[in-house]
Coordinates of C-alpha atoms and ligand atoms in Angstrom, one line a residue:
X1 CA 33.4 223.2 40.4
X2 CA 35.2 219.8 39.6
X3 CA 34.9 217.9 36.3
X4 CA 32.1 216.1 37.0
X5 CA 29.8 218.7 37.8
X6 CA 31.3 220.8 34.8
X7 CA 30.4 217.8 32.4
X8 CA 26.8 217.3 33.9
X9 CA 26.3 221.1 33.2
X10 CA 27.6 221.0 29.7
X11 CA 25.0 217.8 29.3
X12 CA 21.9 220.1 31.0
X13 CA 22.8 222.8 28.5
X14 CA 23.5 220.0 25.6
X15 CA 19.9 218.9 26.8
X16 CA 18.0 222.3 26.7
X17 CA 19.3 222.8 23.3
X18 CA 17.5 222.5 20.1
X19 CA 18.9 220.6 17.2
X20 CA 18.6 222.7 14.1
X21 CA 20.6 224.3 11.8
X22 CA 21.3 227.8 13.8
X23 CA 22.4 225.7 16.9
X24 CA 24.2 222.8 15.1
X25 CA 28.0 225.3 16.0
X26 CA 26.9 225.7 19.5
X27 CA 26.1 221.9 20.0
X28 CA 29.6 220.8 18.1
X29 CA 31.5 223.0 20.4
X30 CA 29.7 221.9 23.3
X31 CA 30.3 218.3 22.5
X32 CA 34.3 219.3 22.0
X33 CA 34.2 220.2 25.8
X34 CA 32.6 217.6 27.4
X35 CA 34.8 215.3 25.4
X36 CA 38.1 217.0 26.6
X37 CA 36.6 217.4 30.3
X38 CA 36.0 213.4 30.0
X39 CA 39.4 212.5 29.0
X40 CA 40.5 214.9 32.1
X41 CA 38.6 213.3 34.4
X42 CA 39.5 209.4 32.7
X43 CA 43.5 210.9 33.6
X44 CA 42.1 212.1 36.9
X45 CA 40.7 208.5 38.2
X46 CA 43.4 206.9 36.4
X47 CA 46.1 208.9 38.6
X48 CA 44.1 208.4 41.5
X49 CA 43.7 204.7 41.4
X50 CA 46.8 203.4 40.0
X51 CA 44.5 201.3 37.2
X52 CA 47.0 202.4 34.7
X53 CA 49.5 199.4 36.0
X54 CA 47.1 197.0 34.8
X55 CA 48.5 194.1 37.8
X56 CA 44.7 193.8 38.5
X57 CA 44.2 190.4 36.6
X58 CA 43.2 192.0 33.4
X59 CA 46.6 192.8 31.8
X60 CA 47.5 190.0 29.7
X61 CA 50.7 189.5 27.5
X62 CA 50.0 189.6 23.8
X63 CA 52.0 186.8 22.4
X64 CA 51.9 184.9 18.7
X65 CA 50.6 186.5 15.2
X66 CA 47.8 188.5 16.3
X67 CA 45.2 188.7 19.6
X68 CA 41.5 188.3 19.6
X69 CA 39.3 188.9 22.0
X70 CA 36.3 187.8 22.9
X71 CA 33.0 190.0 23.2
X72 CA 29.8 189.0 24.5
X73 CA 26.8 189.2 27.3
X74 CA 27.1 186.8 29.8
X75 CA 26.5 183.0 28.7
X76 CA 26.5 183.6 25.2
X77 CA 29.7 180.6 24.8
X78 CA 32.3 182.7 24.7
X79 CA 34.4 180.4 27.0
X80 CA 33.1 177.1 25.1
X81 CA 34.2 178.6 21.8
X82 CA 37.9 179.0 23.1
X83 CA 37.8 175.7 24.9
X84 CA 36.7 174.6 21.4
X85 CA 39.3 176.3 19.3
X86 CA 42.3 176.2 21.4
X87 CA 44.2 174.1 24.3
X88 CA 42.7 176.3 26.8
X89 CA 40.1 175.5 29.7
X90 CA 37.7 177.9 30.6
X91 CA 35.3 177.3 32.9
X92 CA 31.9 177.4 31.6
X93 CA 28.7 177.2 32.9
X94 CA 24.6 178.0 32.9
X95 CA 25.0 181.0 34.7
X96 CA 25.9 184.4 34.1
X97 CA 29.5 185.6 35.1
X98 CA 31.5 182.3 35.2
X99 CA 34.6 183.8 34.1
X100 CA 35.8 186.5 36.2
X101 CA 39.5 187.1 34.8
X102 CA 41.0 187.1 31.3
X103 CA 41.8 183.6 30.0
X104 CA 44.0 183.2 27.4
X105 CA 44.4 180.2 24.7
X106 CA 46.6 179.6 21.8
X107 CA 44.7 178.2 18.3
X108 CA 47.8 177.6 16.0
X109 CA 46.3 177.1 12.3
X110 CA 48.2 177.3 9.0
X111 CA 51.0 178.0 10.8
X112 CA 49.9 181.1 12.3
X113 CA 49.5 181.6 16.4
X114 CA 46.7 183.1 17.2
X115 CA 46.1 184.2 20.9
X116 CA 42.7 184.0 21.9
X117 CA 41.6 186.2 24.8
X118 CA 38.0 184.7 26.8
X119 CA 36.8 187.4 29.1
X120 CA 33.8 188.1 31.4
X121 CA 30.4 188.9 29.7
X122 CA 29.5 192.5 29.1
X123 CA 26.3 194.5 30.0
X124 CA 24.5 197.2 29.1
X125 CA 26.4 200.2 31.0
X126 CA 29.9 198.1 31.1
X127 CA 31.6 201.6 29.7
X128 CA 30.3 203.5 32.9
X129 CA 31.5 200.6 35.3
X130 CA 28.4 198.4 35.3
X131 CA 29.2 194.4 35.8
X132 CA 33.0 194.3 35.5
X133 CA 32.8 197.3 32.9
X134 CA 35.2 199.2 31.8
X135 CA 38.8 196.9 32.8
X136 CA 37.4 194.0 30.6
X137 CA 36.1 196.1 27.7
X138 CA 39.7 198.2 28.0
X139 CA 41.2 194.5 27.0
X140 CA 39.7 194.6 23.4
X141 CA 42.3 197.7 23.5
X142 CA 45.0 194.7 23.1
X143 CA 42.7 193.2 20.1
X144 CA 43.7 192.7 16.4
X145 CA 40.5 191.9 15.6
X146 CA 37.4 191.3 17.9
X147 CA 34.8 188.6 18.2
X148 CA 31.4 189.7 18.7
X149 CA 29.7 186.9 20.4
X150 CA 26.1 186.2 20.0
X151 CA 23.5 184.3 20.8
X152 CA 20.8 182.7 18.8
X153 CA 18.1 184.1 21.5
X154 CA 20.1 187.3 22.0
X155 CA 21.3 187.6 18.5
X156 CA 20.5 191.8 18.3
X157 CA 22.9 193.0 20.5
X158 CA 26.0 193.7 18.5
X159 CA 25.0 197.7 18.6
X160 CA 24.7 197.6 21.9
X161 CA 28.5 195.8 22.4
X162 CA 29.6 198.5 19.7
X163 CA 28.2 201.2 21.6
X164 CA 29.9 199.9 25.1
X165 CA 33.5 199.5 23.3
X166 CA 32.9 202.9 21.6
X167 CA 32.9 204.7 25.0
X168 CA 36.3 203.5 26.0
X169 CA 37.7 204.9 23.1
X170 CA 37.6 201.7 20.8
X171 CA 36.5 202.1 17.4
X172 CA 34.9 198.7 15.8
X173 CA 35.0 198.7 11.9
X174 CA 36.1 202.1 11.8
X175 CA 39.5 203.4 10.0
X176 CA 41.1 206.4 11.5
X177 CA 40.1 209.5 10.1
X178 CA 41.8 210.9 7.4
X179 CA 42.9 214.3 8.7
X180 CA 46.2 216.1 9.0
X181 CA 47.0 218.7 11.5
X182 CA 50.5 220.4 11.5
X183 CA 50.9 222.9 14.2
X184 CA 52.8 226.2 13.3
X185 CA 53.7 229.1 15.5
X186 CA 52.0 231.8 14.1
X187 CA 49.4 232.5 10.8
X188 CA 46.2 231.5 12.8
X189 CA 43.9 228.2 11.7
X190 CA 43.9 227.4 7.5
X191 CA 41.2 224.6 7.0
X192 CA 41.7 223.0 4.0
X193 CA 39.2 220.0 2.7
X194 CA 39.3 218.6 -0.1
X195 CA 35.7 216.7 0.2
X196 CA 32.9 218.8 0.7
X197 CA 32.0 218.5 4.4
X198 CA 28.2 217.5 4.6
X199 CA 28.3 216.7 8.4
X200 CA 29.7 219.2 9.6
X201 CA 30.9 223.0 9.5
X202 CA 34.4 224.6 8.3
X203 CA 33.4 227.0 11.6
X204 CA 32.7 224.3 13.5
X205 CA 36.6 222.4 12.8
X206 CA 37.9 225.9 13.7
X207 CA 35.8 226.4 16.8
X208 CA 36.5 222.9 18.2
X209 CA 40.4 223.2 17.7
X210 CA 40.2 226.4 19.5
X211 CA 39.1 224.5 22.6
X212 CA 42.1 222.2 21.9
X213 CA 44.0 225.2 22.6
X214 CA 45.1 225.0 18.7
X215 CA 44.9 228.6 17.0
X216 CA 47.4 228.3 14.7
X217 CA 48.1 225.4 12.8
X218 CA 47.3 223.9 8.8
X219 CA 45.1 221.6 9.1
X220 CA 43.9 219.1 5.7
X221 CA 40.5 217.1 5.8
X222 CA 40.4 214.9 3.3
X223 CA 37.4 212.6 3.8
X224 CA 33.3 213.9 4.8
X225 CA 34.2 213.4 8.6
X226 CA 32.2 214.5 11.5
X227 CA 33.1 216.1 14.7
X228 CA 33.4 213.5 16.4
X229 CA 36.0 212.1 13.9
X230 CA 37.7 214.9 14.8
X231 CA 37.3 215.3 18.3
X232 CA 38.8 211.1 18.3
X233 CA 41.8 213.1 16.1
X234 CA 42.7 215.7 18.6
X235 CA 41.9 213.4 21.8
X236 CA 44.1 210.5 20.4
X237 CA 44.2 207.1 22.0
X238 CA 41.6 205.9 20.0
X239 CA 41.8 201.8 19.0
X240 CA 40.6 201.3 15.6
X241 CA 39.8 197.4 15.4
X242 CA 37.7 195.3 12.8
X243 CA 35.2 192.7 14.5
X244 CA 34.1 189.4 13.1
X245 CA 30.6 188.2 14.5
X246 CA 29.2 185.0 15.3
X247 CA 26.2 183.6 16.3
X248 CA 26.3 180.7 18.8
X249 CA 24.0 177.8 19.9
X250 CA 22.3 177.4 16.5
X251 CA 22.1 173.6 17.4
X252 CA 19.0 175.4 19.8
X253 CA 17.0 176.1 17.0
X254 CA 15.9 174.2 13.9
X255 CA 17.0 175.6 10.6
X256 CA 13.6 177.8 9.2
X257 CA 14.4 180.1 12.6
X258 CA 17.9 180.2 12.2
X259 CA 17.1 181.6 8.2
X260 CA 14.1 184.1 10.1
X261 CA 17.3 185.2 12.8
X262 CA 19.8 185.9 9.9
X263 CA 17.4 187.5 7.6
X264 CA 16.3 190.3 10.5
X265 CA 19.7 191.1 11.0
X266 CA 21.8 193.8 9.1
X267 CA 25.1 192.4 9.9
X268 CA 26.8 189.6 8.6
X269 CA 27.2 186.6 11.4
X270 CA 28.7 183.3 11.4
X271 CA 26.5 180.1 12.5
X272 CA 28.1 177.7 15.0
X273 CA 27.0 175.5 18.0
X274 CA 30.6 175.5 20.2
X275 CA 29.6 172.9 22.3
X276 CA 29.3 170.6 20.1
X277 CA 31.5 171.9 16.9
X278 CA 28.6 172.6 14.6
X279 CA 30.6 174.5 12.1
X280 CA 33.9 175.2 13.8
X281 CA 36.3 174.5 10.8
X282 CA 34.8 177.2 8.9
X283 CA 34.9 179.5 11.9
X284 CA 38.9 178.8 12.2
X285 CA 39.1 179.7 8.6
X286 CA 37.3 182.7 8.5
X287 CA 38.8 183.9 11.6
X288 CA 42.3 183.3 9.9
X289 CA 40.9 184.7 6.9
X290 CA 39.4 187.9 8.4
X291 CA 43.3 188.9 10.4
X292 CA 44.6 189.0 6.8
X293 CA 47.7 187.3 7.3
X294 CA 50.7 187.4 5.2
X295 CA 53.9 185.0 4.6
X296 CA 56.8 186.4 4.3
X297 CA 60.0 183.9 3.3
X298 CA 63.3 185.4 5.3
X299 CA 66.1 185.0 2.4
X300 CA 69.6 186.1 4.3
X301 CA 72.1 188.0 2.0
X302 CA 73.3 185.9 -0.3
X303 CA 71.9 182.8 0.9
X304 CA 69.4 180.4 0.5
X305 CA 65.0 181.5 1.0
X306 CA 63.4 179.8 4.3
X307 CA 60.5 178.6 2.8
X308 CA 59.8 176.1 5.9
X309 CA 58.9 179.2 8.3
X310 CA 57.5 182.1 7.1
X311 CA 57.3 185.4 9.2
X312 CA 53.9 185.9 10.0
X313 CA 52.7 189.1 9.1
X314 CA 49.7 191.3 8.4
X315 CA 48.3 192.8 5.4
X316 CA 49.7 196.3 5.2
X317 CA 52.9 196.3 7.0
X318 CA 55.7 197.3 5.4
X319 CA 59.1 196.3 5.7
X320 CA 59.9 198.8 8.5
X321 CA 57.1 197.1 10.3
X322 CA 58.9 193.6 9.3
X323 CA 62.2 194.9 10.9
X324 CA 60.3 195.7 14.2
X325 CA 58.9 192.6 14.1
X326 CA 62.7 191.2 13.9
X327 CA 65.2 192.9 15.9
X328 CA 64.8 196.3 17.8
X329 CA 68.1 198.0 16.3
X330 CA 67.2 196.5 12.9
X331 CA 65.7 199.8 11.6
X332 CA 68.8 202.1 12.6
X333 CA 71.2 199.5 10.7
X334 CA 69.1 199.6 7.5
X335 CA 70.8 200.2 4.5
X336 CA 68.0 198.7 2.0
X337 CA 65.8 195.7 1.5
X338 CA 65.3 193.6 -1.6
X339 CA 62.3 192.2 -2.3
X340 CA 61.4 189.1 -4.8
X341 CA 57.3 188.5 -5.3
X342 CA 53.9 190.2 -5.8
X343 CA 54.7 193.4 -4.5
X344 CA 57.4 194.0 -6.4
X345 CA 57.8 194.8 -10.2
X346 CA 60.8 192.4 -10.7
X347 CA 63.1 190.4 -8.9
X348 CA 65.3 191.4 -6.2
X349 CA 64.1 195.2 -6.8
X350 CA 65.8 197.1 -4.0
X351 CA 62.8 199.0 -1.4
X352 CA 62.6 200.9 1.3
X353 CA 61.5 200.9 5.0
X354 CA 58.1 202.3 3.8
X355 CA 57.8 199.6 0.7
X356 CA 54.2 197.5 1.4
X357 CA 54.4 193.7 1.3
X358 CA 52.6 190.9 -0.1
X359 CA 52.0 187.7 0.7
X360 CA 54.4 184.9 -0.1
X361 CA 57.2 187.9 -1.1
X362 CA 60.4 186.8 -0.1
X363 CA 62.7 189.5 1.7
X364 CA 66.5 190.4 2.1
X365 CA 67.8 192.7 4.3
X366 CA 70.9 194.6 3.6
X367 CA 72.3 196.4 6.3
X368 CA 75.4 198.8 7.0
Ligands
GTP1 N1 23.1 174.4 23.4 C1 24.3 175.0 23.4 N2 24.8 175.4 24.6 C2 26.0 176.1 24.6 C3 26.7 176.3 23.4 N3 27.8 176.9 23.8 C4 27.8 177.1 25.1 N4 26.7 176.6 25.6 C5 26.2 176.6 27.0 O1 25.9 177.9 27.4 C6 26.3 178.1 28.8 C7 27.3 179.3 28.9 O2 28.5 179.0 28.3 P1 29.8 179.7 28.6 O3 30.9 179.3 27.6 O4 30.2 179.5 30.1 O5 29.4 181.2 28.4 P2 30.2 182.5 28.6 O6 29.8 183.5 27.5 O7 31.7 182.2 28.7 O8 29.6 183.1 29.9 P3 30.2 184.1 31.0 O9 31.7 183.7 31.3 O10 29.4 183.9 32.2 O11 30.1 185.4 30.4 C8 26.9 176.8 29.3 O12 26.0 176.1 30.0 C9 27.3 176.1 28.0 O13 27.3 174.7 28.1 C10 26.2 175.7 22.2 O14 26.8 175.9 21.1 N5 25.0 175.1 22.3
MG2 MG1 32.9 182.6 30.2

């Protein structure tokens, strides 16, 4: 029997099977082997098709501070919002599928560079292939942060773009689960949480990491996750990204239905008419203002802070991520940092690789 067949008969069985309490194990363990049968057959057609290059049109270089990408159905404006925000030129127009490829366009603002990616619109079914599917969705793989696209007359549809990057494997506004798994070589499965689990069974971890082929291993939950959380875990490869929404083409409607649209939605959205720039300052800031950038000034060793151009970098990274950002070989010559600013408790305090930045902190490297 090949995968396919294997996965529709775990579905048939998934399908004849009650949800309640006695069956709840059975169902979790169920779901654990069509998820690894998936990501075998995902490999499998990978392999097969040589997709994995990427030279197909759809594989784009990430360049500046941080990528966004575009998601939306067809015609919503995604292309007239990057025309609008950066020096690119899309081609736009009243019908569906008008861009075909992944465009790129730079929006430089408060000294960051952000790369904006337009791509084809997305339909219902894109994850299984429908429209042009899966290669555009895999492109929000690339994104730092992705813009939902809406549209005033279409303006419900963010679960169903949520549900379409989910299947690839992206996570929108999730974080990544907060488990630990360290294999050992013998001593069996210990399960430690230290949340109550509500959503799902101790059993039910140890039953699922079994058809991981993981029997003996200490493994520490420490948030109220669900198998699925830990089935993402074990299966790896998961993109967690934050989205920003926006709702385009409020010049179509007057401002009583724009309140109505807002008010019947559970999700916060931006207003802005692209064509003609309704609102488009505001949307530059918030986008800034949503990637969380932070400034760091570059003082060499006994020299003299670069306050003209900081280093662009997110909230978060620490200053082993800062010495990626620099030089390759900078994190094997480290000796120590020094740090000057908010994230320090005074002046020149000497830090580590794993020391977190703030913005506007100014940084020394020492090296050996
Ligand atoms: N009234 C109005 N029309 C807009 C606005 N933004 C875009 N449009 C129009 O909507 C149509 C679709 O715009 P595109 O930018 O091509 O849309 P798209 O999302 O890139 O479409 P695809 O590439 O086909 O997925 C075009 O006719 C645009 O002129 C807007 O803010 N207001
Ligand atoms: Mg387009």
């Amino acid at each position: 029997m090949g995968i396919p067949e294997k996965i529709k008969q775990i579905e048939e069985e998934m399908a004849r099977t009650q949800i309640n309490k006695a069956t709840e194990r059975h169902l979790g363990l169920l779901r654990a082997k069509k998820a690894k049968l998936q990501r075998e057959l995902e490999e499998q057609t990978l392999r097969a098709t040589g997709k994995a290059s990427g030279d197909d049109g759809y594989a784009v270089k990430k360049t500046g501070d941080a990528t966004v990408v575009l998601i939306g159905l067809p015609s919503v404006g995604k292309s007239t919002i990057l025309n609008q925000i950066t020096n690119a030129k899309s081609k736009t127009g009243a019908y569906d599928f008008t861009t075909l490829t992944v465009v790129p366009g730079l929006m430089e603002y408060r000294g960051a560079k952000i790369q904006i990616l337009d791509l084809p619109g997305i339909i219902a079914g894109a994850a299984q292939g429908k429209g042009l599917g899966k290669r555009v969705l895999s492109v929000a793989r690339a994104a730092d942060l992705v813009l939902i696209t809406l549209d005033v007359f279409q303006p419900g549809v963010k679960p169903l773009l949520f549900k379409e990057l989910r299947e690839i494997g992206i996570r929108p506004d999730e974080k990544p689960p907060n488990i630990v798994i360290e294999k050992t070589s013998t001593g069996g499965l210990s399960v430690i949480c230290q949340v109550p689990l509500t959503r799902m069974k101790k059993e039910t971890v140890k039953d699922i990491l079994a058809v991981y082929g993981i029997h003996n291993a200490r493994v520490m939950i420490r948030e109220d996750i669900n198998d699925e959380q830990l089935l993402d875990v074990l299966l790896g490869n998961r993109h967690y990204v934050s989205t920003f929404a926006v709702l385009n083409k409020i010049d179509m409607i007057d401002k009583e239905s724009l309140r109505k649209v807002r008010e019947s939605l559970d999700y916060y959205v931006l207003p802005i008419a692209a064509e003609s720039g309704i609102n488009i300052d505001e949307f530059r800031e918030q986008l800034y203002q949503k990637l969380q950038f932070i400034r760091i000034y570059m003082r060499p060793k006994g020299g003299e802070t670069d306050y003209k151009e900081p280093l662009i970098a997110r909230a978060g990274y620490t200053v082993g991520d800062v010495c990626d950002m620099l030089h390759k070989a900078l994190r094997s010559e480290f000796k120590y940092a020094q740090v000057w600013g908010k994230s320090v408790r005074f002046g020149g305090q000497k830090v580590s690789l794993q020391h977190k930045l703030l913005d506007e902190d100014v940084l020394t490297f020492v090296t050996k």
